[in-house]
mmCIF file of C-alpha atoms in Angstrom:
data_model
loop_
_atom_site.group_PDB
_atom_site.id
_atom_site.type_symbol
_atom_site.label_atom_id
_atom_site.label_comp_id
_atom_site.label_asym_id
_atom_site.label_seq_id
_atom_site.Cartn_x
_atom_site.Cartn_y
_atom_site.Cartn_z
ATOM 1 C CA MET A 1 100.207 -13.682 130.169
ATOM 2 C CA SER A 2 101.792 -15.415 133.207
ATOM 3 C CA ALA A 3 102.813 -13.484 135.943
ATOM 4 C CA VAL A 4 105.802 -15.562 136.739
ATOM 5 C CA ARG A 5 106.745 -14.658 132.726
ATOM 6 C CA LEU A 6 106.051 -11.082 133.159
ATOM 7 C CA TYR A 7 108.217 -11.218 136.474
ATOM 8 C CA VAL A 8 111.143 -12.597 135.021
ATOM 9 C CA TRP A 9 111.084 -10.293 132.213
ATOM 10 C CA GLN A 10 111.112 -7.208 134.234
ATOM 11 C CA ARG A 11 113.653 -8.268 136.948
ATOM 12 C CA LEU A 12 115.865 -8.929 133.705
ATOM 13 C CA THR A 13 115.517 -5.753 132.005
ATOM 14 C CA ALA A 14 115.722 -4.056 135.476
ATOM 15 C CA THR A 15 118.975 -5.983 136.206
ATOM 16 C CA LEU A 16 120.138 -4.635 132.518
ATOM 17 C CA MET A 17 119.350 -0.858 133.162
ATOM 18 C CA VAL A 18 121.350 -0.849 136.188
ATOM 19 C CA PRO A 19 124.403 -0.227 134.310
ATOM 20 C CA LEU A 20 122.884 1.355 131.479
ATOM 21 C CA ILE A 21 121.245 4.146 133.501
ATOM 22 C CA ALA A 22 124.418 4.389 135.360
ATOM 23 C CA VAL A 23 126.741 5.520 131.787
ATOM 24 C CA HIS A 24 123.828 7.610 130.860
ATOM 25 C CA LEU A 25 123.645 9.573 134.156
ATOM 26 C CA ILE A 26 127.534 9.836 133.959
ATOM 27 C CA VAL A 27 127.135 10.770 129.897
ATOM 28 C CA ILE A 28 124.598 13.498 131.217
ATOM 29 C CA ILE A 29 126.756 15.172 134.144
ATOM 30 C CA TYR A 30 129.702 15.025 131.700
ATOM 31 C CA ALA A 31 127.906 16.879 128.973
ATOM 32 C CA THR A 32 126.757 19.472 131.117
ATOM 33 C CA ASN A 33 129.598 20.171 133.038
ATOM 34 C CA ARG A 34 131.464 20.221 129.813
ATOM 35 C CA GLY A 35 128.957 22.673 128.607
ATOM 36 C CA LEU A 36 128.491 20.371 125.336
ATOM 37 C CA SER A 37 126.094 22.355 122.951
ATOM 38 C CA ALA A 38 123.382 19.819 120.910
ATOM 39 C CA ALA A 39 126.222 20.572 117.701
ATOM 40 C CA GLU A 40 128.851 18.781 119.532
ATOM 41 C CA ILE A 41 126.564 16.167 121.110
ATOM 42 C CA LEU A 42 125.603 14.981 117.539
ATOM 43 C CA GLY A 43 129.005 15.612 116.515
ATOM 44 C CA ARG A 44 130.256 12.546 118.955
ATOM 45 C CA THR A 45 127.116 10.210 118.474
ATOM 46 C CA ARG A 46 126.328 10.690 114.501
ATOM 47 C CA GLY A 47 127.272 7.508 112.781
ATOM 48 C CA SER A 48 128.458 5.505 116.087
ATOM 49 C CA ILE A 49 127.263 2.158 116.152
ATOM 50 C CA ALA A 50 128.472 1.831 119.946
ATOM 51 C CA TRP A 51 126.245 4.502 121.335
ATOM 52 C CA GLY A 52 123.150 3.358 118.528
ATOM 53 C CA LEU A 53 123.737 -0.114 120.116
ATOM 54 C CA TYR A 54 123.890 1.314 123.928
ATOM 55 C CA TYR A 55 120.739 3.504 123.357
ATOM 56 C CA GLY A 56 118.650 0.538 121.274
ATOM 57 C CA LEU A 57 119.231 -1.727 123.922
ATOM 58 C CA PHE A 58 118.564 0.716 126.638
ATOM 59 C CA VAL A 59 115.141 1.782 124.735
ATOM 60 C CA ILE A 60 114.083 -1.913 124.365
ATOM 61 C CA ALA A 61 114.971 -2.559 128.088
ATOM 62 C CA ALA A 62 113.097 0.474 128.790
ATOM 63 C CA SER A 63 109.735 -0.356 126.778
ATOM 64 C CA ILE A 64 109.606 -3.996 128.115
ATOM 65 C CA HIS A 65 110.323 -2.770 131.974
ATOM 66 C CA GLY A 66 107.936 0.089 132.137
ATOM 67 C CA ALA A 67 104.933 -1.492 129.978
ATOM 68 C CA ILE A 68 104.852 -4.489 132.313
ATOM 69 C CA GLY A 69 104.876 -1.877 134.966
ATOM 70 C CA VAL A 70 102.174 0.140 133.474
ATOM 71 C CA ARG A 71 100.145 -3.158 133.287
ATOM 72 C CA GLY A 72 100.633 -4.295 136.932
ATOM 73 C CA VAL A 73 99.572 -0.303 137.897
ATOM 74 C CA ALA A 74 96.193 -0.935 135.741
ATOM 75 C CA ARG A 75 95.780 -4.239 137.450
ATOM 76 C CA GLU A 76 95.550 -2.929 140.695
ATOM 77 C CA TRP A 77 94.342 0.962 140.212
ATOM 78 C CA LEU A 78 91.463 -0.187 137.389
ATOM 79 C CA GLY A 79 90.704 -4.102 138.130
ATOM 80 C CA TRP A 80 91.116 -4.864 134.548
ATOM 81 C CA ARG A 81 90.974 -8.216 133.224
ATOM 82 C CA GLU A 82 93.936 -10.054 132.189
ATOM 83 C CA LYS A 83 92.843 -9.465 128.479
ATOM 84 C CA ALA A 84 92.684 -6.061 128.539
ATOM 85 C CA LEU A 85 96.181 -5.704 130.508
ATOM 86 C CA ASP A 86 97.834 -7.509 127.970
ATOM 87 C CA ARG A 87 96.749 -5.366 125.305
ATOM 88 C CA LEU A 88 97.468 -2.125 127.422
ATOM 89 C CA MET A 89 100.929 -3.663 128.076
ATOM 90 C CA TRP A 90 101.737 -4.189 124.070
ATOM 91 C CA ILE A 91 100.003 -0.998 123.051
ATOM 92 C CA PHE A 92 102.188 0.908 125.675
ATOM 93 C CA GLY A 93 105.355 -0.992 125.046
ATOM 94 C CA THR A 94 105.340 -0.566 121.200
ATOM 95 C CA ILE A 95 104.855 3.316 121.612
ATOM 96 C CA LEU A 96 107.977 3.675 123.893
ATOM 97 C CA LEU A 97 109.857 1.300 121.615
ATOM 98 C CA VAL A 98 108.889 3.446 118.384
ATOM 99 C CA LEU A 99 109.535 6.778 120.233
ATOM 100 C CA GLY A 100 112.833 5.573 121.684
ATOM 101 C CA LEU A 101 113.984 4.450 119.067
ATOM 102 C CA ARG A 102 113.301 7.149 116.753
ATOM 103 C CA ALA A 103 115.207 9.425 119.194
ATOM 104 C CA VAL A 104 117.857 6.845 118.711
ATOM 105 C CA ILE A 105 117.982 7.317 115.372
ATOM 106 C CA ALA A 106 117.899 10.995 115.465
ATOM 107 C CA VAL A 107 120.646 11.028 117.708
ATOM 108 C CA VAL A 108 123.065 8.294 115.838
ATOM 109 C CA GLY A 109 121.693 8.219 112.371
ATOM 110 C CA THR A 110 123.872 10.327 109.966
ATOM 111 C CA MET B 1 89.398 -1.308 191.727
ATOM 112 C CA SER B 2 85.742 -0.645 192.680
ATOM 113 C CA GLY B 3 83.345 2.325 192.971
ATOM 114 C CA ALA B 4 84.040 5.681 192.100
ATOM 115 C CA ALA B 5 87.993 5.141 191.875
ATOM 116 C CA GLU B 6 87.478 2.899 189.071
ATOM 117 C CA THR B 7 88.981 3.885 185.538
ATOM 118 C CA MET B 8 86.854 3.587 182.783
ATOM 119 C CA ILE B 9 87.540 3.103 178.731
ATOM 120 C CA ASP B 10 85.807 4.569 175.755
ATOM 121 C CA VAL B 11 85.235 1.683 173.625
ATOM 122 C CA ARG B 12 83.657 1.830 170.118
ATOM 123 C CA VAL B 13 82.412 -1.377 168.552
ATOM 124 C CA TRP B 14 81.736 -2.433 165.118
ATOM 125 C CA ARG B 15 77.760 -3.307 165.043
ATOM 126 C CA GLY B 16 76.015 -4.687 162.091
ATOM 127 C CA ALA B 17 77.428 -6.549 158.709
ATOM 128 C CA GLY B 18 78.605 -4.740 155.588
ATOM 129 C CA GLU B 19 76.384 -1.906 157.004
ATOM 130 C CA GLY B 20 76.575 -0.913 160.548
ATOM 131 C CA GLU B 21 77.901 1.361 162.603
ATOM 132 C CA TYR B 22 80.333 2.087 166.069
ATOM 133 C CA GLN B 23 78.355 1.729 168.858
ATOM 134 C CA ALA B 24 79.838 2.990 172.603
ATOM 135 C CA PHE B 25 80.336 1.693 175.607
ATOM 136 C CA THR B 26 82.252 2.342 178.745
ATOM 137 C CA VAL B 27 84.016 -0.794 180.208
ATOM 138 C CA PRO B 28 85.779 -0.895 183.616
ATOM 139 C CA ARG B 29 89.306 -0.961 183.278
ATOM 140 C CA ARG B 30 91.160 -3.809 184.666
ATOM 141 C CA ASP B 31 94.943 -4.987 185.458
ATOM 142 C CA SER B 32 96.557 -7.161 182.636
ATOM 143 C CA GLN B 33 92.848 -6.601 180.776
ATOM 144 C CA THR B 34 93.274 -7.563 176.882
ATOM 145 C CA VAL B 35 90.912 -6.580 174.152
ATOM 146 C CA LEU B 36 89.332 -9.633 174.290
ATOM 147 C CA ASP B 37 88.686 -9.347 177.817
ATOM 148 C CA VAL B 38 87.051 -5.932 176.829
ATOM 149 C CA VAL B 39 85.070 -7.324 174.410
ATOM 150 C CA THR B 40 83.721 -10.282 176.626
ATOM 151 C CA TRP B 41 83.021 -7.737 179.515
ATOM 152 C CA ILE B 42 80.578 -5.682 177.208
ATOM 153 C CA GLN B 43 78.571 -8.858 175.706
ATOM 154 C CA ARG B 44 78.181 -10.310 179.652
ATOM 155 C CA HIS B 45 77.188 -6.873 180.998
ATOM 156 C CA ALA B 46 76.361 -4.515 178.212
ATOM 157 C CA ASP B 47 74.963 -6.346 175.305
ATOM 158 C CA PRO B 48 74.394 -9.911 175.343
ATOM 159 C CA THR B 49 73.423 -9.453 171.026
ATOM 160 C CA LEU B 50 76.893 -9.110 170.467
ATOM 161 C CA ALA B 51 78.407 -11.368 167.766
ATOM 162 C CA TYR B 52 82.243 -12.005 168.192
ATOM 163 C CA ARG B 53 84.719 -15.424 167.651
ATOM 164 C CA PHE B 54 87.115 -16.530 170.292
ATOM 165 C CA ALA B 55 87.786 -20.187 171.297
ATOM 166 C CA CYS B 56 91.160 -20.741 172.993
ATOM 167 C CA ARG B 57 91.806 -17.514 174.859
ATOM 168 C CA VAL B 58 95.693 -18.389 175.095
ATOM 169 C CA GLY B 59 96.665 -17.632 171.550
ATOM 170 C CA VAL B 60 96.627 -21.022 170.296
ATOM 171 C CA CYS B 61 93.479 -21.365 168.201
ATOM 172 C CA GLY B 62 93.955 -18.165 166.133
ATOM 173 C CA SER B 63 89.766 -17.519 166.046
ATOM 174 C CA CYS B 64 89.587 -13.788 167.929
ATOM 175 C CA ALA B 65 91.529 -11.554 165.478
ATOM 176 C CA MET B 66 89.920 -8.074 165.227
ATOM 177 C CA THR B 67 90.787 -4.810 164.022
ATOM 178 C CA VAL B 68 91.864 -2.691 166.997
ATOM 179 C CA ASN B 69 92.584 0.900 166.784
ATOM 180 C CA GLY B 70 93.217 0.490 162.847
ATOM 181 C CA ARG B 71 95.439 -2.580 163.703
ATOM 182 C CA PRO B 72 94.195 -6.455 162.980
ATOM 183 C CA ARG B 73 95.274 -8.078 166.692
ATOM 184 C CA TRP B 74 94.907 -11.258 168.232
ATOM 185 C CA THR B 75 92.797 -9.822 170.888
ATOM 186 C CA CYS B 76 93.471 -12.546 173.264
ATOM 187 C CA ARG B 77 96.697 -12.034 173.793
ATOM 188 C CA THR B 78 96.748 -7.993 172.924
ATOM 189 C CA HIS B 79 96.800 -6.382 176.257
ATOM 190 C CA VAL B 80 94.738 -3.022 176.549
ATOM 191 C CA SER B 81 97.688 -1.286 178.077
ATOM 192 C CA LYS B 82 99.376 -1.813 174.520
ATOM 193 C CA VAL B 83 97.034 -0.271 172.181
ATOM 194 C CA ILE B 84 95.187 2.115 174.176
ATOM 195 C CA GLU B 85 95.271 5.411 172.732
ATOM 196 C CA ASP B 86 94.286 8.414 174.748
ATOM 197 C CA GLY B 87 91.758 6.177 176.741
ATOM 198 C CA ARG B 88 89.911 4.689 173.841
ATOM 199 C CA LEU B 89 89.660 1.654 172.160
ATOM 200 C CA GLU B 90 87.938 1.221 168.360
ATOM 201 C CA ILE B 91 87.222 -2.510 167.632
ATOM 202 C CA GLY B 92 86.169 -3.544 164.519
ATOM 203 C CA PRO B 93 85.728 -6.929 162.391
ATOM 204 C CA LEU B 94 89.085 -8.038 160.608
ATOM 205 C CA ALA B 95 89.640 -6.147 157.091
ATOM 206 C CA ASN B 96 89.700 -7.604 153.605
ATOM 207 C CA LEU B 97 86.708 -10.282 154.645
ATOM 208 C CA PRO B 98 83.232 -9.936 154.590
ATOM 209 C CA VAL B 99 81.572 -9.367 157.822
ATOM 210 C CA ILE B 100 78.671 -11.729 159.382
ATOM 211 C CA ARG B 101 77.907 -9.616 161.940
ATOM 212 C CA ASP B 102 79.469 -7.270 164.621
ATOM 213 C CA LEU B 103 83.163 -8.615 165.347
ATOM 214 C CA ALA B 104 82.801 -11.920 163.608
ATOM 215 C CA ALA B 105 84.475 -11.845 159.733
ATOM 216 C CA ASP B 106 83.872 -14.557 157.259
ATOM 217 C CA MET B 107 87.077 -16.466 157.073
ATOM 218 C CA ALA B 108 85.475 -18.599 153.849
ATOM 219 C CA PRO B 109 87.530 -16.348 151.608
ATOM 220 C CA PHE B 110 90.548 -16.662 153.465
ATOM 221 C CA PHE B 111 90.769 -20.322 153.823
ATOM 222 C CA ASP B 112 89.872 -20.960 150.108
ATOM 223 C CA LYS B 113 92.655 -19.240 149.043
ATOM 224 C CA TRP B 114 94.395 -21.737 150.859
ATOM 225 C CA GLN B 115 93.368 -24.067 148.856
ATOM 226 C CA LYS B 116 94.324 -22.233 145.430
ATOM 227 C CA ALA B 117 97.902 -22.067 146.869
ATOM 228 C CA GLU B 118 97.912 -25.559 147.214
ATOM 229 C CA GLY B 119 98.430 -25.121 150.726
ATOM 230 C CA THR B 120 97.951 -28.748 151.583
ATOM 231 C CA PHE B 121 100.676 -31.624 152.073
ATOM 232 C CA VAL B 122 100.917 -34.328 149.187
ATOM 233 C CA PRO B 123 102.522 -37.291 150.815
ATOM 234 C CA SER B 124 105.342 -38.684 148.784
ATOM 235 C CA ARG B 125 105.014 -42.184 150.346
ATOM 236 C CA THR B 126 102.002 -44.631 151.468
ATOM 237 C CA ARG B 127 101.337 -45.651 154.735
ATOM 238 C CA HIS B 128 102.910 -49.049 153.535
ATOM 239 C CA GLU B 129 106.208 -47.575 153.247
ATOM 240 C CA PRO B 130 108.505 -46.579 156.496
ATOM 241 C CA LEU B 131 108.893 -43.174 157.835
ATOM 242 C CA GLU B 132 111.127 -40.969 156.289
ATOM 243 C CA ARG B 133 113.624 -39.967 158.687
ATOM 244 C CA ILE B 134 114.156 -36.051 158.416
ATOM 245 C CA SER B 135 116.897 -34.611 160.450
ATOM 246 C CA PRO B 136 115.871 -31.289 162.376
ATOM 247 C CA GLU B 137 119.163 -29.455 161.536
ATOM 248 C CA SER B 138 119.009 -29.972 157.800
ATOM 249 C CA ALA B 139 118.998 -26.689 155.962
ATOM 250 C CA GLU B 140 115.436 -27.881 153.916
ATOM 251 C CA ARG B 141 113.645 -28.614 157.586
ATOM 252 C CA GLN B 142 114.783 -25.390 158.866
ATOM 253 C CA ALA B 143 113.291 -23.186 156.330
ATOM 254 C CA ALA B 144 110.220 -25.472 156.461
ATOM 255 C CA ASP B 145 110.249 -24.821 160.055
ATOM 256 C CA ALA B 146 110.819 -20.965 159.856
ATOM 257 C CA ALA B 147 107.114 -20.923 158.240
ATOM 258 C CA ILE B 148 105.205 -23.393 159.869
ATOM 259 C CA GLU B 149 103.933 -21.926 163.209
ATOM 260 C CA CYS B 150 101.071 -20.199 161.674
ATOM 261 C CA ILE B 151 97.719 -19.931 163.418
ATOM 262 C CA ASN B 152 95.566 -19.196 160.631
ATOM 263 C CA CYS B 153 94.227 -15.892 162.629
ATOM 264 C CA GLY B 154 93.880 -13.690 159.247
ATOM 265 C CA VAL B 155 95.809 -10.676 160.976
ATOM 266 C CA CYS B 156 98.335 -10.668 158.022
ATOM 267 C CA TYR B 157 95.660 -11.369 155.791
ATOM 268 C CA ALA B 158 93.870 -7.918 156.748
ATOM 269 C CA ALA B 159 97.064 -5.894 157.074
ATOM 270 C CA CYS B 160 97.852 -6.520 153.916
ATOM 271 C CA ASP B 161 97.342 -3.516 151.341
ATOM 272 C CA THR B 162 98.160 -5.679 148.411
ATOM 273 C CA VAL B 163 94.768 -8.137 149.118
ATOM 274 C CA ARG B 164 92.906 -4.593 149.735
ATOM 275 C CA TRP B 165 93.825 -4.090 145.989
ATOM 276 C CA SER B 166 93.604 -7.490 144.704
ATOM 277 C CA PRO B 167 90.872 -9.528 145.778
ATOM 278 C CA ASP B 168 92.214 -12.520 143.980
ATOM 279 C CA TYR B 169 95.467 -12.481 145.460
ATOM 280 C CA PHE B 170 96.092 -15.236 147.759
ATOM 281 C CA GLY B 171 97.604 -13.237 150.837
ATOM 282 C CA PRO B 172 100.390 -13.541 153.070
ATOM 283 C CA ALA B 173 99.153 -16.717 155.191
ATOM 284 C CA ALA B 174 98.359 -18.974 152.163
ATOM 285 C CA LEU B 175 101.949 -17.998 150.527
ATOM 286 C CA ASN B 176 103.435 -18.727 153.933
ATOM 287 C CA ARG B 177 102.004 -22.167 153.994
ATOM 288 C CA SER B 178 103.169 -22.783 150.376
ATOM 289 C CA TRP B 179 106.500 -21.666 150.927
ATOM 290 C CA SER B 180 106.675 -24.166 154.305
ATOM 291 C CA LEU B 181 105.243 -27.097 151.892
ATOM 292 C CA VAL B 182 107.750 -25.933 148.971
ATOM 293 C CA ASN B 183 110.550 -26.635 151.641
ATOM 294 C CA ASP B 184 109.005 -30.107 152.997
ATOM 295 C CA VAL B 185 111.098 -33.091 151.796
ATOM 296 C CA ARG B 186 108.263 -35.120 152.255
ATOM 297 C CA ASP B 187 106.302 -33.619 150.112
ATOM 298 C CA ALA B 188 105.291 -34.690 146.398
ATOM 299 C CA GLY B 189 103.209 -31.805 145.441
ATOM 300 C CA ASN B 190 105.655 -28.861 144.636
ATOM 301 C CA LEU B 191 105.074 -28.191 140.845
ATOM 302 C CA GLU B 192 101.067 -27.815 141.304
ATOM 303 C CA ARG B 193 101.901 -25.409 144.372
ATOM 304 C CA LEU B 194 104.882 -23.679 142.179
ATOM 305 C CA ALA B 195 102.586 -23.429 139.569
ATOM 306 C CA ALA B 196 99.541 -21.615 141.882
ATOM 307 C CA ALA B 197 102.484 -19.534 143.450
ATOM 308 C CA ALA B 198 103.055 -18.520 139.577
ATOM 309 C CA SER B 199 99.455 -17.733 138.710
ATOM 310 C CA ASN B 200 97.804 -14.441 138.808
ATOM 311 C CA GLY B 201 96.737 -14.576 142.379
ATOM 312 C CA GLY B 202 100.249 -16.054 143.554
ATOM 313 C CA CYS B 203 103.197 -14.375 145.052
ATOM 314 C CA HIS B 204 104.268 -11.779 142.543
ATOM 315 C CA ASN B 205 101.533 -9.368 143.604
ATOM 316 C CA CYS B 206 103.489 -8.951 146.742
ATOM 317 C CA HIS B 207 104.724 -5.533 147.039
ATOM 318 C CA SER B 208 106.600 -6.290 149.957
ATOM 319 C CA HIS B 209 105.298 -3.855 152.321
ATOM 320 C CA GLN B 210 105.930 -5.719 155.383
ATOM 321 C CA SER B 211 102.971 -5.007 157.224
ATOM 322 C CA CYS B 212 102.270 -8.945 157.616
ATOM 323 C CA GLU B 213 105.699 -9.145 159.142
ATOM 324 C CA GLN B 214 105.618 -6.640 161.180
ATOM 325 C CA LEU B 215 102.038 -7.371 162.644
ATOM 326 C CA CYS B 216 102.067 -11.618 162.698
ATOM 327 C CA PRO B 217 101.555 -12.177 166.592
ATOM 328 C CA LYS B 218 103.512 -15.616 165.606
ATOM 329 C CA GLY B 219 106.370 -13.591 164.436
ATOM 330 C CA LEU B 220 106.996 -15.246 161.543
ATOM 331 C CA ASN B 221 107.909 -13.371 158.091
ATOM 332 C CA PRO B 222 105.674 -13.907 155.338
ATOM 333 C CA THR B 223 106.961 -11.832 153.223
ATOM 334 C CA ALA B 224 110.630 -13.392 153.185
ATOM 335 C CA SER B 225 108.636 -16.601 152.582
ATOM 336 C CA ILE B 226 106.911 -14.753 149.391
ATOM 337 C CA ALA B 227 110.261 -13.862 148.678
ATOM 338 C CA GLY B 228 111.176 -17.335 148.776
ATOM 339 C CA LEU B 229 108.526 -18.251 146.149
ATOM 340 C CA LYS B 230 109.461 -15.571 143.729
ATOM 341 C CA ARG B 231 112.860 -17.019 143.933
ATOM 342 C CA ARG B 232 111.546 -20.940 143.084
ATOM 343 C CA THR B 233 108.610 -20.186 140.918
ATOM 344 C CA MET B 234 111.589 -17.901 138.676
ATOM 345 C CA GLN B 235 113.749 -21.029 138.677
ATOM 346 C CA ALA B 236 110.878 -23.414 137.881
ATOM 347 C CA TYR B 237 109.940 -21.306 134.962
ATOM 348 C CA ILE B 238 113.520 -20.971 133.654
ATOM 349 C CA ARG B 239 113.795 -24.465 133.576
ATOM 350 C CA GLY B 240 110.518 -25.064 131.719
ATOM 351 C CA GLU B 241 108.456 -26.841 134.823
ATOM 352 C CA ILE B 242 106.075 -24.327 134.980
ATOM 353 C CA THR B 243 104.749 -21.293 132.336
#
């Protein structure tokens, strides 16, 4: 995949994740400060379309962003060829996406 | 200074090509002495077989860059007093390039990458057309001028971590040249140039460590030029001009 395309997608997902991460951190601080139990948290998230969309988007963005980042690290540190790097990127991104979406389903699914 | 009162410098100089070792020399200290003066003294008075490269001696030609105490420098304009550490100088060839012998690095890969980065002017007019009038105050011309004073010395290329990690990377000098031409309104080769800048060896390799900017003897900022290329290639990609 061309360098500029990877660059655009990584910057785009980074921009998207800035507000998502901020909200995510606020939610963590809120939940721990209020001493919410796992059951209480799940009670608020289960069945919520908003939380599903929010974390679903977060997982998609993080999977794309992280996969491109790992590709870059492998390119510089391991010196892999382009084809192998693309394969690594797709496999790593897919694993992140599957694991992430599974977690989202567990949190918002009823 | 003369005789017993003379202050001496402990100089270690790289000898050999890819394989070799540092050789110790003792060189008399002089006022306003440059690193190139030290190397020249060694060749004239200690070992005439020492290979090194220089031409103008006044910071114009960009031939004399070497690694001095771990950092790339233009040796003709680098005073010993600025770089000496505990009375010692270690002088080697430029990093990130093959070594021909001793202090002479092979600059061929460096200039090959200028070609790959499309760092040559592509005229938009023929000799039969009138000269284009360019205002020196125009924003485009000032952007082109900001990157134009490069003397091709290779200091930034030798200083660049990313060049060391990624042998295909064009490096700061070639991309700085590319950025100067991208801003040149007389040039007609921007599409090919932006495609080259967006290729695997191009601007997106840069991590903005800014060693190039810190060590450029001409005070240029190739990191800023590369950042400019990242913006322009992104715009060209979004417009569908490059893939």
